[in-house]
XYZ file of C-alpha atoms in Angstrom:
707
model
C -119.487 46.144 40.944
C -116.389 44.230 43.189
C -115.750 45.723 46.472
C -112.519 46.378 44.838
C -113.837 49.149 42.256
C -116.519 50.709 44.975
C -113.453 51.556 46.526
C -111.602 53.159 43.788
C -114.423 55.264 43.092
C -114.899 56.517 46.219
C -111.365 57.260 46.432
C -110.907 58.866 42.931
C -113.564 61.910 42.037
C -112.529 61.876 38.567
C -113.188 58.015 38.044
C -116.742 57.134 36.742
C -118.155 54.166 35.921
C -120.930 54.214 32.957
C -122.833 51.389 31.226
C -122.504 50.445 27.799
C -121.819 53.242 24.945
C -124.894 53.624 22.700
C -123.262 56.024 20.262
C -120.938 58.729 19.567
C -121.563 62.248 18.134
C -119.740 64.449 15.737
C -119.148 67.323 18.390
C -117.224 64.575 20.470
C -120.480 63.600 22.635
C -120.214 60.265 24.120
C -123.933 59.097 24.570
C -124.264 55.690 27.012
C -127.317 53.532 26.820
C -128.826 54.841 30.029
C -129.220 58.148 28.111
C -126.258 59.899 30.235
C -123.426 61.585 28.363
C -120.052 62.696 28.675
C -118.073 65.296 25.812
C -114.912 63.234 25.117
C -111.920 63.896 24.252
C -110.487 60.695 23.613
C -112.291 57.128 23.122
C -110.071 54.124 24.190
C -111.238 50.611 23.072
C -109.757 47.895 25.923
C -111.988 45.233 23.833
C -109.469 42.819 23.338
C -108.275 40.690 20.154
C -109.145 38.255 17.544
C -107.593 35.169 16.541
C -106.174 36.327 12.960
C -104.140 33.724 10.344
C -103.597 35.819 6.982
C -100.591 33.565 6.066
C -102.037 29.980 6.440
C -103.842 28.764 3.778
C -105.569 25.278 4.814
C -108.255 25.016 2.046
C -110.962 25.786 4.380
C -110.048 23.103 6.958
C -109.083 25.509 9.577
C -111.206 28.920 9.960
C -111.555 31.372 12.382
C -115.443 31.929 13.070
C -116.746 34.140 15.941
C -113.056 34.047 17.366
C -113.439 30.316 17.450
C -110.529 28.393 15.501
C -111.740 25.310 14.538
C -112.294 22.664 14.491
C -109.064 22.067 17.209
C -108.527 18.760 19.224
C -107.718 20.094 22.529
C -107.203 23.513 21.110
C -104.249 22.170 19.308
C -104.728 19.874 16.376
C -106.849 20.274 13.391
C -107.842 16.633 12.912
C -107.560 16.581 9.365
C -104.265 18.148 9.322
C -102.347 16.515 12.110
C -100.038 15.919 13.556
C -98.093 17.903 10.648
C -100.196 21.210 11.370
C -100.813 22.141 15.290
C -101.242 25.274 17.310
C -99.384 26.596 20.486
C -100.763 29.202 22.564
C -104.614 29.782 21.893
C -106.110 29.048 25.083
C -106.521 32.097 27.044
C -106.935 32.386 30.719
C -104.380 29.569 31.831
C -100.996 29.545 33.272
C -98.511 30.961 30.820
C -95.473 29.628 29.746
C -96.712 26.539 31.858
C -99.436 25.258 29.468
C -97.922 26.759 26.053
C -95.035 24.069 28.049
C -97.280 21.245 28.317
C -98.870 22.280 24.792
C -95.235 22.250 22.751
C -94.289 19.118 24.855
C -97.571 17.217 23.584
C -97.022 18.290 19.899
C -93.219 17.169 19.871
C -94.038 13.799 21.388
C -96.583 13.265 19.002
C -94.510 14.270 16.104
C -91.489 12.266 17.716
C -93.757 9.167 17.655
C -93.685 8.986 21.639
C -97.448 9.773 21.502
C -100.228 8.637 19.505
C -103.480 10.703 18.394
C -107.060 9.323 17.765
C -108.035 8.689 14.679
C -109.290 12.076 12.990
C -112.726 11.160 13.176
C -112.675 10.598 16.809
C -110.323 14.229 17.099
C -113.376 15.607 15.061
C -116.119 13.902 17.097
C -114.072 15.194 20.418
C -113.958 18.910 19.435
C -117.422 19.020 18.349
C -118.625 17.372 21.965
C -116.572 20.074 23.748
C -118.155 22.763 21.774
C -121.396 21.398 22.764
C -120.589 20.862 26.139
C -119.283 24.665 26.279
C -122.167 26.218 24.955
C -125.119 23.836 27.029
C -122.992 25.692 30.154
C -123.860 29.289 28.436
C -120.205 29.794 27.439
C -120.291 32.271 24.310
C -118.874 30.846 21.116
C -116.287 33.804 21.358
C -114.967 32.421 24.581
C -114.267 28.757 23.445
C -110.727 29.299 24.064
C -111.052 31.192 27.605
C -110.066 28.065 30.150
C -109.982 29.463 33.713
C -110.025 26.174 35.061
C -106.796 24.792 36.789
C -107.676 21.367 37.172
C -108.899 21.436 33.839
C -105.381 22.621 32.433
C -103.480 19.602 34.960
C -105.439 17.044 33.562
C -104.793 18.427 29.851
C -100.907 17.981 30.625
C -101.020 14.692 32.830
C -103.214 13.186 30.019
C -101.478 14.113 26.921
C -98.160 14.333 27.414
C -97.385 13.195 31.196
C -96.303 16.793 32.178
C -96.519 16.820 35.999
C -99.687 18.898 37.580
C -99.723 22.158 38.908
C -98.287 22.354 42.611
C -100.668 23.078 45.133
C -99.032 25.820 46.637
C -98.942 27.721 43.363
C -102.887 27.067 42.677
C -103.736 28.404 46.128
C -100.954 31.580 45.370
C -102.708 32.333 42.027
C -106.515 32.451 43.628
C -105.028 34.316 46.606
C -103.697 36.719 44.268
C -107.155 36.933 42.636
C -109.210 37.528 45.527
C -106.892 40.405 46.775
C -107.691 41.719 43.719
C -111.148 41.740 44.139
C -110.379 43.313 47.052
C -107.847 45.972 46.061
C -107.410 46.548 42.065
C -104.216 49.118 43.456
C -102.484 46.977 45.831
C -103.358 43.573 45.434
C -99.455 43.029 43.418
C -97.835 43.938 46.686
C -100.346 42.724 49.267
C -99.375 39.705 50.441
C -101.675 37.350 52.981
C -99.971 33.682 51.848
C -100.594 31.065 54.053
C -98.155 29.268 55.314
C -97.969 26.420 52.328
C -97.068 29.427 50.027
C -94.774 30.976 52.222
C -92.923 27.820 53.066
C -92.487 27.029 49.000
C -92.047 30.342 47.811
C -89.672 30.476 45.043
C -86.749 31.836 46.869
C -84.065 30.249 44.318
C -83.662 27.345 46.730
C -85.390 23.850 46.210
C -89.068 23.774 46.859
C -89.767 22.713 51.015
C -90.516 19.317 50.199
C -87.429 18.442 48.680
C -85.671 15.632 50.054
C -81.705 14.497 51.288
C -81.869 11.129 48.665
C -79.294 8.285 49.145
C -79.308 6.030 45.510
C -77.437 2.886 45.931
C -75.792 1.806 43.284
C -74.893 4.003 39.818
C -76.079 1.467 37.412
C -78.514 1.862 34.834
C -81.434 1.795 37.484
C -79.599 4.351 39.743
C -78.702 6.964 37.318
C -82.062 6.433 36.011
C -83.506 7.392 39.566
C -80.408 10.021 40.132
C -81.875 11.878 37.003
C -85.394 11.712 38.219
C -84.722 12.655 41.617
C -82.753 15.806 40.574
C -85.113 16.759 38.234
C -87.834 17.056 41.065
C -85.569 19.285 43.030
C -84.195 16.465 45.358
C -80.514 16.661 46.311
C -79.395 13.239 45.285
C -76.164 11.078 46.691
C -75.186 8.371 44.786
C -73.006 5.487 46.347
C -71.305 3.009 43.985
C -68.718 0.524 44.817
C -67.274 -0.023 41.800
C -64.411 2.671 40.365
C -66.747 4.103 37.530
C -70.369 4.075 36.576
C -72.220 1.663 34.786
C -72.952 -1.108 37.291
C -73.485 -4.691 35.462
C -72.137 -2.920 31.969
C -68.753 -2.095 33.662
C -66.721 -4.959 32.749
C -64.663 -6.144 35.183
C -61.601 -8.630 33.897
C -61.282 -10.128 37.517
C -63.451 -12.762 39.034
C -64.132 -13.592 42.545
C -65.569 -17.138 44.746
C -65.892 -19.521 41.739
C -69.400 -20.543 42.539
C -70.564 -17.121 44.319
C -71.513 -18.988 47.433
C -69.579 -17.262 49.460
C -71.777 -16.009 52.999
C -69.134 -12.921 52.136
C -71.050 -10.307 49.918
C -69.780 -10.522 46.528
C -66.817 -8.380 45.703
C -66.754 -8.308 42.034
C -70.388 -6.947 40.922
C -70.233 -7.254 37.231
C -71.491 -10.716 36.041
C -70.560 -9.131 32.179
C -68.309 -11.624 29.785
C -66.241 -10.467 27.068
C -68.252 -11.294 24.479
C -71.975 -10.492 25.416
C -73.913 -8.682 23.032
C -77.479 -7.298 23.490
C -80.349 -9.223 22.816
C -82.656 -6.582 22.252
C -82.133 -3.299 19.768
C -80.980 -0.527 20.601
C -83.958 0.991 19.567
C -86.142 -0.756 22.183
C -83.456 0.269 24.605
C -82.441 4.201 25.769
C -84.338 7.063 28.057
C -86.953 8.165 26.609
C -85.595 11.834 26.239
C -81.844 10.404 25.277
C -82.298 7.832 22.529
C -79.425 5.162 22.175
C -78.148 6.067 18.747
C -75.410 5.006 16.700
C -72.470 6.790 16.738
C -70.118 5.504 13.927
C -68.072 7.879 12.278
C -69.470 11.041 14.537
C -66.212 11.307 16.514
C -66.964 7.676 17.844
C -63.427 6.537 19.157
C -64.205 2.878 18.742
C -67.921 2.821 19.116
C -69.968 0.271 18.220
C -72.775 0.953 15.557
C -74.699 -2.253 15.379
C -78.241 -2.514 16.538
C -76.958 -4.958 18.616
C -74.213 -3.464 19.972
C -71.512 -5.376 22.703
C -71.471 -4.365 26.165
C -69.096 -1.510 26.322
C -71.298 0.540 24.083
C -73.956 0.286 26.567
C -71.616 1.473 29.079
C -70.345 4.481 27.023
C -74.155 5.487 26.398
C -74.639 5.263 30.053
C -71.350 7.590 30.536
C -73.165 9.829 27.735
C -76.160 10.361 29.488
C -74.382 11.382 32.891
C -72.455 13.531 30.665
C -75.638 15.094 29.270
C -77.447 15.851 31.863
C -74.443 16.558 34.509
C -75.053 13.712 36.496
C -71.238 13.455 37.797
C -71.619 17.034 38.809
C -75.295 18.009 39.641
C -75.457 14.919 42.161
C -72.905 13.661 44.954
C -71.397 10.963 42.943
C -69.243 8.556 45.529
C -67.553 5.991 43.662
C -65.144 3.515 45.059
C -67.864 3.314 48.038
C -69.231 0.610 49.398
C -72.411 0.407 51.704
C -72.189 -1.543 55.118
C -75.721 -0.961 56.422
C -78.373 0.986 55.473
C -80.946 1.268 58.971
C -83.854 3.448 60.054
C -82.506 6.346 62.380
C -83.229 6.868 65.578
C -86.003 9.047 66.810
C -83.765 11.809 67.698
C -82.691 11.973 64.133
C -86.239 12.566 62.726
C -88.243 15.593 61.951
C -90.881 16.704 64.839
C -93.174 18.683 62.590
C -94.624 15.374 61.514
C -96.682 13.747 63.721
C -94.304 11.085 65.129
C -91.509 12.274 63.261
C -90.905 11.674 59.544
C -88.728 8.866 59.126
C -85.173 8.918 58.286
C -82.201 6.690 57.122
C -78.581 5.941 58.512
C -76.461 5.105 55.831
C -72.748 3.799 56.507
C -70.379 3.156 54.092
C -66.655 2.715 53.573
C -64.161 3.620 50.619
C -63.106 0.588 48.828
C -59.724 -0.456 50.596
C -60.038 1.011 53.578
C -59.058 -1.949 56.254
C -60.022 -0.234 59.846
C -63.172 1.902 61.247
C -60.987 5.100 60.381
C -62.511 5.329 56.677
C -66.235 4.804 57.702
C -68.329 7.484 56.901
C -72.304 7.587 58.396
C -74.549 10.101 57.159
C -78.466 10.983 57.826
C -80.777 10.858 54.810
C -84.361 11.789 54.177
C -84.842 8.549 51.792
C -83.105 5.566 50.457
C -83.341 4.447 47.028
C -82.026 0.733 46.490
C -80.980 0.416 43.143
C -78.179 -2.501 43.311
C -79.554 -4.690 40.258
C -80.069 -8.366 40.384
C -77.685 -9.728 38.517
C -74.938 -10.217 40.980
C -75.661 -12.638 44.024
C -75.302 -15.930 42.018
C -78.301 -18.312 42.659
C -75.994 -21.827 43.204
C -78.278 -25.120 42.887
C -77.860 -27.974 45.368
C -76.815 -31.545 43.255
C -75.641 -34.190 45.153
C -72.270 -34.890 45.174
C -70.887 -31.224 43.867
C -69.149 -30.707 47.322
C -67.324 -33.814 46.807
C -66.278 -33.112 42.618
C -62.799 -32.194 42.747
C -62.684 -30.369 39.326
C -63.596 -27.011 38.228
C -67.179 -25.630 39.320
C -68.118 -21.737 38.369
C -70.915 -19.872 38.081
C -71.707 -18.230 34.930
C -70.956 -14.799 37.369
C -67.396 -15.803 36.957
C -66.953 -16.346 33.389
C -65.302 -14.114 31.167
C -63.449 -15.860 28.165
C -63.658 -18.683 26.416
C -59.759 -19.414 26.208
C -59.337 -21.009 29.761
C -61.810 -24.021 28.714
C -60.168 -24.883 25.558
C -59.787 -28.682 24.730
C -62.145 -28.998 28.123
C -65.273 -30.933 28.618
C -67.692 -28.329 29.856
C -71.067 -29.039 31.486
C -73.308 -26.242 31.686
C -76.059 -26.497 34.496
C -79.003 -24.282 33.134
C -80.515 -23.648 29.419
C -81.564 -19.708 29.929
C -80.300 -17.001 27.528
C -76.807 -17.133 29.152
C -76.776 -20.453 29.006
C -77.141 -20.919 25.526
C -75.128 -17.568 24.478
C -71.921 -18.896 26.987
C -72.475 -22.197 24.942
C -71.660 -20.509 22.085
C -68.933 -18.968 22.872
C -67.332 -22.134 23.957
C -67.853 -24.087 20.816
C -65.105 -23.025 19.210
C -62.375 -23.859 22.276
C -63.862 -26.513 24.119
C -63.926 -30.242 23.481
C -67.116 -31.113 24.193
C -69.744 -28.387 25.368
C -73.051 -30.134 27.034
C -75.761 -28.174 27.614
C -78.422 -29.042 30.050
C -82.455 -28.230 30.508
C -85.055 -29.270 33.053
C -86.955 -30.152 29.778
C -85.263 -31.254 26.682
C -88.454 -31.370 24.560
C -89.039 -27.456 25.320
C -85.722 -26.464 24.826
C -85.514 -28.418 21.684
C -86.813 -25.514 19.491
C -86.003 -25.461 15.746
C -82.830 -22.598 16.205
C -81.260 -25.401 19.212
C -81.780 -28.347 16.712
C -79.934 -26.162 14.087
C -76.903 -25.539 16.331
C -76.937 -29.325 17.592
C -76.853 -30.199 14.009
C -74.243 -27.996 13.176
C -71.545 -28.668 15.783
C -70.784 -32.281 16.664
C -69.296 -30.987 20.056
C -72.310 -29.446 21.247
C -74.945 -31.665 23.432
C -78.447 -31.107 24.924
C -78.877 -32.954 27.994
C -81.538 -33.346 30.769
C -80.933 -32.377 34.414
C -78.002 -33.345 36.294
C -78.546 -36.382 38.749
C -75.432 -35.993 40.817
C -71.418 -35.573 40.465
C -69.460 -38.251 41.145
C -65.323 -37.933 42.543
C -63.731 -39.124 39.317
C -65.331 -36.350 37.288
C -67.895 -37.876 36.027
C -71.648 -36.002 35.712
C -74.725 -38.380 35.816
C -77.704 -36.832 34.355
C -81.209 -37.726 35.409
C -81.483 -40.207 32.265
C -79.056 -42.341 33.281
C -76.229 -40.887 30.749
C -73.009 -39.796 31.864
C -70.083 -37.738 30.749
C -66.455 -37.269 32.309
C -65.953 -33.672 32.603
C -63.223 -30.847 33.130
C -65.686 -28.142 34.366
C -69.654 -27.970 35.659
C -71.111 -24.100 34.825
C -74.178 -23.140 36.673
C -75.935 -20.829 34.244
C -78.661 -21.186 37.015
C -79.339 -16.810 37.289
C -79.120 -14.808 40.296
C -80.956 -14.088 43.628
C -81.847 -10.990 45.015
C -79.290 -9.418 47.595
C -79.287 -6.649 50.069
C -76.938 -7.753 52.901
C -76.492 -3.998 53.517
C -80.156 -3.286 54.194
C -81.729 -3.403 57.755
C -85.355 -3.167 57.790
C -86.003 -4.933 60.994
C -87.309 -7.257 59.008
C -90.200 -5.298 57.555
C -88.436 -6.277 53.989
C -87.545 -9.602 53.488
C -86.111 -11.883 50.636
C -87.936 -15.510 50.254
C -87.712 -17.828 47.876
C -86.126 -14.772 45.624
C -89.332 -12.706 46.061
C -88.360 -9.230 47.166
C -91.345 -7.846 49.678
C -93.811 -6.948 50.445
C -93.463 -4.156 47.651
C -96.121 -2.318 46.211
C -95.809 -2.402 42.809
C -92.353 -3.658 43.167
C -91.254 -0.468 44.212
C -92.427 0.481 47.879
C -92.043 -1.270 50.597
C -95.851 -0.188 52.452
C -95.019 -0.013 55.954
C -91.587 2.270 54.989
C -92.928 3.779 52.383
C -92.051 6.491 50.697
C -88.737 7.060 52.724
C -87.557 3.508 51.564
C -88.010 2.436 47.892
C -86.303 0.021 45.133
C -85.491 0.924 41.839
C -84.868 -2.096 39.168
C -86.201 -4.874 40.687
C -88.421 -6.298 37.697
C -87.243 -8.402 35.335
C -87.621 -8.942 31.774
C -88.867 -5.469 31.107
C -87.570 -2.773 28.998
C -84.587 -1.313 30.386
C -83.623 1.492 31.180
C -87.649 3.008 30.418
C -88.964 0.882 33.203
C -86.323 2.469 35.394
C -86.808 5.653 34.642
C -90.764 5.509 35.165
C -90.069 4.120 38.517
C -87.440 6.517 38.969
C -89.931 9.314 38.373
C -92.746 7.906 40.551
C -90.466 7.570 43.097
C -89.313 11.425 42.791
C -92.822 12.708 42.515
C -93.899 11.111 45.944
C -91.145 12.256 47.689
C -91.754 15.659 46.542
C -95.267 15.543 47.585
C -96.863 15.745 43.854
C -97.990 12.161 43.998
C -99.580 10.624 47.056
C -99.533 6.518 47.662
C -102.469 4.948 48.848
C -102.799 3.995 52.806
C -100.546 1.101 54.222
C -103.653 -0.990 54.588
C -104.452 -0.480 51.050
C -100.757 -1.142 49.598
C -100.719 -4.195 51.678
C -103.874 -5.326 50.411
C -102.801 -4.792 46.662
C -99.389 -6.828 47.025
C -101.266 -9.565 48.493
C -103.461 -9.741 45.722
C -100.945 -9.444 43.132
C -99.617 -12.665 44.972
C -102.587 -14.601 44.834
C -103.166 -13.669 41.131
C -99.491 -14.811 39.953
C -100.429 -18.015 42.135
C -103.317 -18.633 40.797
C -101.806 -18.209 37.313
C -98.896 -21.141 38.201
C -96.364 -18.420 38.181
C -93.825 -19.748 41.366
C -93.009 -17.391 43.911
C -89.420 -17.036 42.650
C -90.538 -15.357 39.395
C -92.577 -12.765 41.354
C -90.873 -9.954 39.730
C -90.886 -11.096 35.972
C -93.331 -9.140 34.421
C -92.168 -9.623 30.742
C -93.486 -12.536 29.540
C -96.665 -12.962 31.905
C -98.022 -9.133 32.617
C -96.926 -7.264 29.259
C -99.564 -4.895 29.954
C -98.437 -3.942 33.488
C -95.117 -2.685 32.674
C -96.476 -1.226 29.404
C -99.187 0.877 31.482
C -96.986 1.595 34.961
C -95.487 4.766 34.140
C -98.818 6.316 32.695
C -100.896 4.884 35.744
C -98.356 6.513 38.492
C -96.296 9.081 36.961
C -97.916 10.186 33.716
C -94.742 8.629 31.880
C -95.472 7.847 28.254
C -96.521 4.118 27.597
C -94.127 1.712 26.056
C -94.822 2.238 21.987
C -96.446 -0.716 20.692
C -94.137 -1.188 18.221
C -90.836 -1.526 19.932
C -92.506 -4.823 21.916
C -93.233 -5.939 18.575
C -89.546 -5.506 17.520
C -88.430 -7.438 20.666
C -90.966 -10.239 20.471
C -90.135 -10.603 16.480
C -86.435 -10.714 17.882
C -86.849 -13.384 20.613
C -88.733 -15.253 17.694
C -85.682 -15.133 15.494
C -83.565 -16.605 18.103
C -85.795 -19.322 19.381
C -87.306 -20.281 16.340
C -84.556 -19.372 13.253
C -80.991 -19.138 14.361
C -79.627 -18.044 17.698
C -76.012 -17.094 16.211
C -77.336 -14.628 13.610
C -80.658 -13.549 15.139
C -78.804 -10.166 16.117
C -78.073 -9.560 12.356
C -80.980 -10.020 10.542
C -83.614 -7.489 10.120
C -85.296 -8.841 6.902
C -88.296 -10.606 9.419
C -89.468 -6.784 11.050
C -92.888 -6.228 9.526
C -93.943 -2.898 7.455
C -95.370 -1.321 10.609
C -92.430 -1.935 12.867
C -89.973 -0.475 9.695
C -92.213 2.425 9.665
C -91.505 3.369 13.021
C -87.767 2.260 12.755
C -87.587 4.808 10.191
C -89.421 7.889 12.093
C -87.256 6.664 15.123
C -84.496 7.356 13.359
C -85.559 10.661 11.392
C -86.758 12.018 15.117
C -84.362 10.814 17.472
C -81.349 12.899 16.350
C -83.623 16.437 17.196
C -84.678 14.968 20.458
C -80.923 13.831 21.530
C -79.870 17.338 20.570
C -82.920 19.180 22.360
C -81.904 16.850 25.517
C -78.502 18.604 25.723
C -80.276 21.877 25.122
C -82.337 21.592 28.161
C -79.667 20.004 30.240
C -77.739 23.231 29.295
C -80.226 25.467 29.874
C -80.265 23.884 33.405
C -76.778 24.775 33.758
C -75.129 21.725 32.930
C -73.543 22.186 29.564
C -72.164 18.768 27.994
C -68.969 18.093 26.976
C -67.639 19.693 23.842
C -67.041 15.613 22.645
C -70.693 14.859 23.583
C -72.295 17.894 21.493
C -69.860 17.454 18.676
C -71.518 13.721 18.459
C -74.973 15.241 18.467
C -74.601 17.485 15.760
C -72.509 14.992 13.494
C -75.583 12.185 14.440
C -78.138 14.848 13.405
C -76.360 15.535 9.948
C -76.236 11.933 9.270
C -80.185 11.727 9.592
C -80.850 14.890 7.261
């Protein structure tokens, strides 16, 4: 008998508490097991319910025995019939509709291929172990699906589908309500004894108390991914972008700036995109998790590029579709044509006094592009800043003997746009990476000669390169440049030479944050941005300062999406970071491990080829984000193999080398993606950001084509 029941019995004379009923008599007498009796007019059975599926025929694979539905893996999937049959809503004593939402999301992700289930044998074994564990704890069989464990529910959602954990204040609110109910059954719904935590987070239609005012610098792929995740977490987001539109590198700009990009002034033309650029990864491997990069040919496309490896304009249009689908143009303060001049820590008087020492804030100074005086300069204070300016804007220019005295044309690939200006020229290209080889192919048809240089001609002579050299008489592979002569001669380290009209440096890019003032806490040394915990948080300034988009050779935008989600959850308090000392120690250990593996400092942030497992597991580890699917990585590796070992000119348009596994997953992707695409638009509309009619019509047409 609880205190609440005692109170009610004392208050109401006509309310009585009896033991179990022994039997009922025809004259209306109800006899209880203690021998007492009462003549009753009615008997009401408040004895709960049983699970019942009279319509379901599974040939005995799913049964209901003593109110246990089974066997079910995690109360959802019958092992022998998964994933095509599933149950949502079976567990009792859980937070609804939250737990139902978790289960539905898991089912949806499994059906779409984003999540994989264990083998039927493993699922059956897990279900049996769960049942045995419950029985050992004294739980009756009929209570198999009664949970009453908030931590179990939290772990369930996080583990199975990356669902956020229930906020601590909501858990406290629920337990407080339960305890109040145990005290007074009549008034517990109206008696509030909420703690300060609950009061400050009470749902009054405003963002939760832990929302932050966040500035995202950059509206490229990384910045947009971060902005979407921050908005989803309830933060107030401002995105500052120096260009006239979203897209970052994918916003093609026919203009060029300093030919070498070596000017001490910040680069004014951000994009390094050239006109002929196409993706080197298939569209199926790119795209946001809930907004697939689908071909839209014939679906109101307006000149869209439906190829698996589309050109750069298609990526830009996809990013703009993403903004439209999730209301980013309206939901965040997107300030275009705005150059960030300085980001610095705010003085103490700008900080909140509630936290010991005050929470760190940041002053962001910006100016509208084109303003020539200080009247257009704006300053604003933010709780946090996310730097998402990319890493393909500030050229890395080597130092070569004689280059300052060389009077002919020199430029970095950052300033390359079209092949025509190089017609009938002899072009020496310093660097044999992706951009060097791609631009060389672009120039072959117009240039008199193209000399592609490599640090190691032996390593550069892949089967695909050998084919090209045999096919084009005007293409040559050379060793490194030794020096440049004033008369236009380029001398190579093997003593060979050529008189050139142009030297183009395809030597990559360096990280550059000229606007960022951290009092030396964050530096760029030999192209290592540091110290950064997991390439995101500078320990001494975390979480108020973070970087999204620093790692290279990772699947984009998937990896940026995971980083953005982690940042958003840390800022809201949903996730916590390790202590500063622990983060610094982890960074130092990472540096030492890379050095021991022979990785130069300048490649600190290149993860793909060296640490693929690190990026595959990153999101799952830090923010409950789904792992990068193995079949997508296999597809990327296969694509690179076709490019290097077969044919650099045609590798994008040949898919005959895809494995059976990849083909099967591709088929599933193309079948399930339209539904996910439409579902994303529906969710966005429910959030108050309906997509424009053009996008909605396109989604419907894509779905119809898939059917």
